[in-house]
Short mmCIF file of C-alpha atoms in Angstrom, two decimals:
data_model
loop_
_atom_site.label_atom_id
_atom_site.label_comp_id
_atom_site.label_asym_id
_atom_site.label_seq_id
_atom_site.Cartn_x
_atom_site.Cartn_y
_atom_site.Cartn_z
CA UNK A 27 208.30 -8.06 86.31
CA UNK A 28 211.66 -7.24 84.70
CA UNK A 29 214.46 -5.76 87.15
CA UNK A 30 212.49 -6.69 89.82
CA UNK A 31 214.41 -8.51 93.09
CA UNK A 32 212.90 -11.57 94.46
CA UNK A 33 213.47 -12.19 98.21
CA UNK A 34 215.00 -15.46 99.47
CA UNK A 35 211.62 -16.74 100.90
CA UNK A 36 209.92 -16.11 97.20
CA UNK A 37 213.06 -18.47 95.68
CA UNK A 38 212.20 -20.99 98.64
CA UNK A 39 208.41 -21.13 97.42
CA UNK A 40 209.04 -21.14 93.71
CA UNK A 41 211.12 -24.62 94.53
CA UNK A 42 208.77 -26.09 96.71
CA UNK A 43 205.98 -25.58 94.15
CA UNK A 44 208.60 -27.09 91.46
CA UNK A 45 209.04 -30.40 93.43
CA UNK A 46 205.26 -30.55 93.89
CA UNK A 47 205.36 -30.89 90.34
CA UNK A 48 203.83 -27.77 88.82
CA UNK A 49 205.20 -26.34 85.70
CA UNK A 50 206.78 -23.38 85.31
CA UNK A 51 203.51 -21.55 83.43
CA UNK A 52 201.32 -22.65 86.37
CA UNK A 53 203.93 -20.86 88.97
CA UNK A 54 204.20 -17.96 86.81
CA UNK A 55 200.06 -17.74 86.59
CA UNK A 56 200.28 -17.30 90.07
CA UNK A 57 202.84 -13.73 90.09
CA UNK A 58 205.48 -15.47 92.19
CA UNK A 59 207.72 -15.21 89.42
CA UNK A 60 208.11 -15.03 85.58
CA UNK A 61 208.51 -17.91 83.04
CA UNK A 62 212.20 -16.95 82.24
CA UNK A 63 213.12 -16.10 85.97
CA UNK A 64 211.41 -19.63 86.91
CA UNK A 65 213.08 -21.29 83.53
CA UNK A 66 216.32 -20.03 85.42
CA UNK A 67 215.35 -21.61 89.09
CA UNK A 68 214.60 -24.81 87.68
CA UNK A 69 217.69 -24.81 85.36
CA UNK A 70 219.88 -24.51 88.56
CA UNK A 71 218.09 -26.46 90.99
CA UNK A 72 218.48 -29.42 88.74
CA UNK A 73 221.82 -29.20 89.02
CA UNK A 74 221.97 -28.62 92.56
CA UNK A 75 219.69 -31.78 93.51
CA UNK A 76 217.44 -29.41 94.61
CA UNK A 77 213.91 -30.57 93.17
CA UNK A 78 214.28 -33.99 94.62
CA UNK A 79 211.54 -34.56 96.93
CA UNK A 80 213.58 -36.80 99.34
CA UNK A 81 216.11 -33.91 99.67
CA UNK A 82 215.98 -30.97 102.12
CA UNK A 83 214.91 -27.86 100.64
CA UNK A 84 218.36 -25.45 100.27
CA UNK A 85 219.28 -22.62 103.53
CA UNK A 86 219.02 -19.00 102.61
CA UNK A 87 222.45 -18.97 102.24
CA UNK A 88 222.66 -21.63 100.33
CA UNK A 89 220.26 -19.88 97.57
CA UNK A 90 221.92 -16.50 98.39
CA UNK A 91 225.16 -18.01 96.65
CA UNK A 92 223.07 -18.89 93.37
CA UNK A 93 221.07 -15.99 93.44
CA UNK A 94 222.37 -13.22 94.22
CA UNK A 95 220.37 -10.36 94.66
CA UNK A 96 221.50 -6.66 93.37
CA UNK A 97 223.24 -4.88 95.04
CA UNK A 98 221.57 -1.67 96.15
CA UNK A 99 222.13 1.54 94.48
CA UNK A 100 223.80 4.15 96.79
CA UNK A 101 222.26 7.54 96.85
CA UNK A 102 223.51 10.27 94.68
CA UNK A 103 224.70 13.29 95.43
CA UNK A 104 222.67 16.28 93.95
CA UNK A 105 224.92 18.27 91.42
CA UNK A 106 223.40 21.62 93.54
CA UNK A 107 225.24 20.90 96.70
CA UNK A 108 228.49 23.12 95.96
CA UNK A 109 226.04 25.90 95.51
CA UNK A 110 223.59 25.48 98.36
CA UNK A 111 224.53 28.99 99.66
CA UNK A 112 223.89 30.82 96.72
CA UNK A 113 220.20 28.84 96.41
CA UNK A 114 219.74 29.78 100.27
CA UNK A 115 219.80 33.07 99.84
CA UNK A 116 218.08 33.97 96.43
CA UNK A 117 215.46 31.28 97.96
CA UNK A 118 215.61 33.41 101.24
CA UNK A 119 215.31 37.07 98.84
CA UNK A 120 212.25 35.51 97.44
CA UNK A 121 213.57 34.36 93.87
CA UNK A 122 211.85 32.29 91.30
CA UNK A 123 213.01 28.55 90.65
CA UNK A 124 214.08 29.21 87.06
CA UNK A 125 215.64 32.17 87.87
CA UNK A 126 217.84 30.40 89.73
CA UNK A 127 218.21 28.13 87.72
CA UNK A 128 219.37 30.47 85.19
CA UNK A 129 221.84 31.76 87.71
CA UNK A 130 223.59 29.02 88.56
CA UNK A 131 223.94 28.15 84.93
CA UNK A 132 225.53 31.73 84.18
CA UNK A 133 227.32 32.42 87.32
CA UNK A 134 228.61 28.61 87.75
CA UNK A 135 228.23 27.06 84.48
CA UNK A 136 225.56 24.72 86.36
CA UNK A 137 225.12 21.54 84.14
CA UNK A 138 222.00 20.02 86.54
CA UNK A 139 218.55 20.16 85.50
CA UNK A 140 215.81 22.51 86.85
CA UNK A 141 214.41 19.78 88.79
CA UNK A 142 217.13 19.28 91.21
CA UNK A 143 216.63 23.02 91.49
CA UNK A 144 213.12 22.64 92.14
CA UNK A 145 213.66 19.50 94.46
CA UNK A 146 216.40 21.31 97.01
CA UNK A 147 214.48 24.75 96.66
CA UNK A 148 211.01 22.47 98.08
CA UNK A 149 213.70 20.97 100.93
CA UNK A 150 214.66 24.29 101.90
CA UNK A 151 211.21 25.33 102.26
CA UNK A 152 210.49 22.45 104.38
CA UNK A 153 212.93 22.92 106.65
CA UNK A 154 212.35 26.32 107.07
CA UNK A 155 209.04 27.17 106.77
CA UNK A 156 207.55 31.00 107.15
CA UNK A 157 207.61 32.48 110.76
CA UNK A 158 204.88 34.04 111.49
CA UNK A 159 203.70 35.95 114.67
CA UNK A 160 200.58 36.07 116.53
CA UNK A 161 199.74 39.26 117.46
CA UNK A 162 197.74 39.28 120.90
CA UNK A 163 196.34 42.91 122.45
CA UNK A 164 193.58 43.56 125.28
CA UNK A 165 190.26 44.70 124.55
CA UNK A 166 190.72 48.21 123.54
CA UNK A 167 194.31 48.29 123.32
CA UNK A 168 194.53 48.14 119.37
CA UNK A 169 191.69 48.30 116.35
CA UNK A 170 191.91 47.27 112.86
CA UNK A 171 190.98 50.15 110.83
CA UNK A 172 189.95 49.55 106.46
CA UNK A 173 189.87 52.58 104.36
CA UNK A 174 188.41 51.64 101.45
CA UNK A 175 185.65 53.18 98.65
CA UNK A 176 181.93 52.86 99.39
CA UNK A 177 178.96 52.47 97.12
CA UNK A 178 178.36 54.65 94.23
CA UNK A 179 176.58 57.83 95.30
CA UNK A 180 173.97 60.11 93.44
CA UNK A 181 173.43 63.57 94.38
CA UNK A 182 170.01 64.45 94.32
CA UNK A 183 170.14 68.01 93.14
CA UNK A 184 173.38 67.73 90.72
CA UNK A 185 172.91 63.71 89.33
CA UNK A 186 176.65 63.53 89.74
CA UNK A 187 177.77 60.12 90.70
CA UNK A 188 180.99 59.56 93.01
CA UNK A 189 181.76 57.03 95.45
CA UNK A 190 183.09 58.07 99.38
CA UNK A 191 184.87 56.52 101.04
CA UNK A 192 184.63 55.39 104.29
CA UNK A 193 185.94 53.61 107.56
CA UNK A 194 185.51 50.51 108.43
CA UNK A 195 185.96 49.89 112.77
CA UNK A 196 186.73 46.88 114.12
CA UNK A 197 186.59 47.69 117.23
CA UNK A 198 183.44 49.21 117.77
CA UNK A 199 185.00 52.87 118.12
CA UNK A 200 183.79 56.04 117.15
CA UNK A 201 185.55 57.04 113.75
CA UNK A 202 186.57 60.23 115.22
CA UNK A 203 188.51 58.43 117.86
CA UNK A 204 190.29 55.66 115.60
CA UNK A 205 191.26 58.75 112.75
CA UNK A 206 191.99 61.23 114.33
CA UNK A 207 192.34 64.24 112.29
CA UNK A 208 191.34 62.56 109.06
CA UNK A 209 187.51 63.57 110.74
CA UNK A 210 188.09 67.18 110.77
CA UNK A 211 185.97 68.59 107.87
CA UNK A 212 189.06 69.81 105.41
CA UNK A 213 189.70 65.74 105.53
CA UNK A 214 186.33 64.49 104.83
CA UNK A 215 187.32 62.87 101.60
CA UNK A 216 189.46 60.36 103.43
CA UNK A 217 186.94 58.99 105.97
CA UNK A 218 183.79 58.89 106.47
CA UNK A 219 181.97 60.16 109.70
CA UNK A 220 178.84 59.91 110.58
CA UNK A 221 176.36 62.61 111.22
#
């Protein structure tokens, strides 16, 4: 439980327990607080009155100005900032992390690590994630067309082996209609037609 800060309320219950009598390795068994943190309560509640049972159990402010708690750290700023432009647009040109990295380190004389790189590259991506566009047409109005090599074919009289190619229609359209002159016989190698 080292560096850890204890609220006002957890203070407040750590003295209570002490003027109910239990012992500092009793309180400490239960996680409130450890034996040198409660070795430290009891130390200056002694001196303050404060484990007296007929006295009033200390205000918040009252414990505030014994025990202080630490003051918060304020947030850094990342050592990439006075480069964000350059990181926008090698980010935006589709460049690599380290490369960048590298970059700023020749171009700037960047003294940061590659995980702040990494960190404000994964921000920018966040905040600007891919556009993409759905693409909506009417029956008919466009088809989706795959040329691409079919299965391995043996000729019967020669044995020679070669794979065609062929069309693939999404659309449910005659080949002839979707390729247009890539049907005409002196094309047959780049689509497939059927008889």
């Amino acid at each position: 439980m080292s560096n850890r800060r204890f609220e006002m309320y957890e203070y407040r219950q750590a003295l209570v327990r002490m003027r109910l009598g239990e012992s500092d390795r009793q309180i400490a068994k239960t996680g409130l607080m450890g034996r040198r943190k409660l070795a430290h309560v009891r130390e200056t509640a002694e001196s303050q009155g404060w484990l007296n049972p007929a006295a009033s159990v200390p205000a918040d402010a009252d414990l505030a100005s014994f025990f202080p708690g630490r003051a918060s750290k304020q947030p850094s700023t990342s050592s990439i900032i006075p480069f964000q432009d350059d990181v926008r647009d090698w980010v935006k040109q589709g460049v690599a992390g380290c490369t960048i990295h590298q970059a700023l380190i020749r171009k700037h004389g960047f003294t940061g690590a590659y995980s702040s790189v990494r960190r404000f590259i994964a921000k920018i991506k966040e905040v600007t994630p891919a556009a993409t566009v759905m693409l909506d047409f009417a029956p008919g109005d466009a088809v989706q067309v795959d040329f691409g090599a079919g299965p391995e074919i043996t000729d019967a009289f020669t044995r020679r082996s070669y794979q065609d190619p062929f069309l693939r229609d999404d659309a449910g359209l005659e080949p002839a209609s979707v390729c247009g002159d890539r049907a005409r016989p002196e094309n047959r190698d780049l689509a497939w037609v059927p008889p």
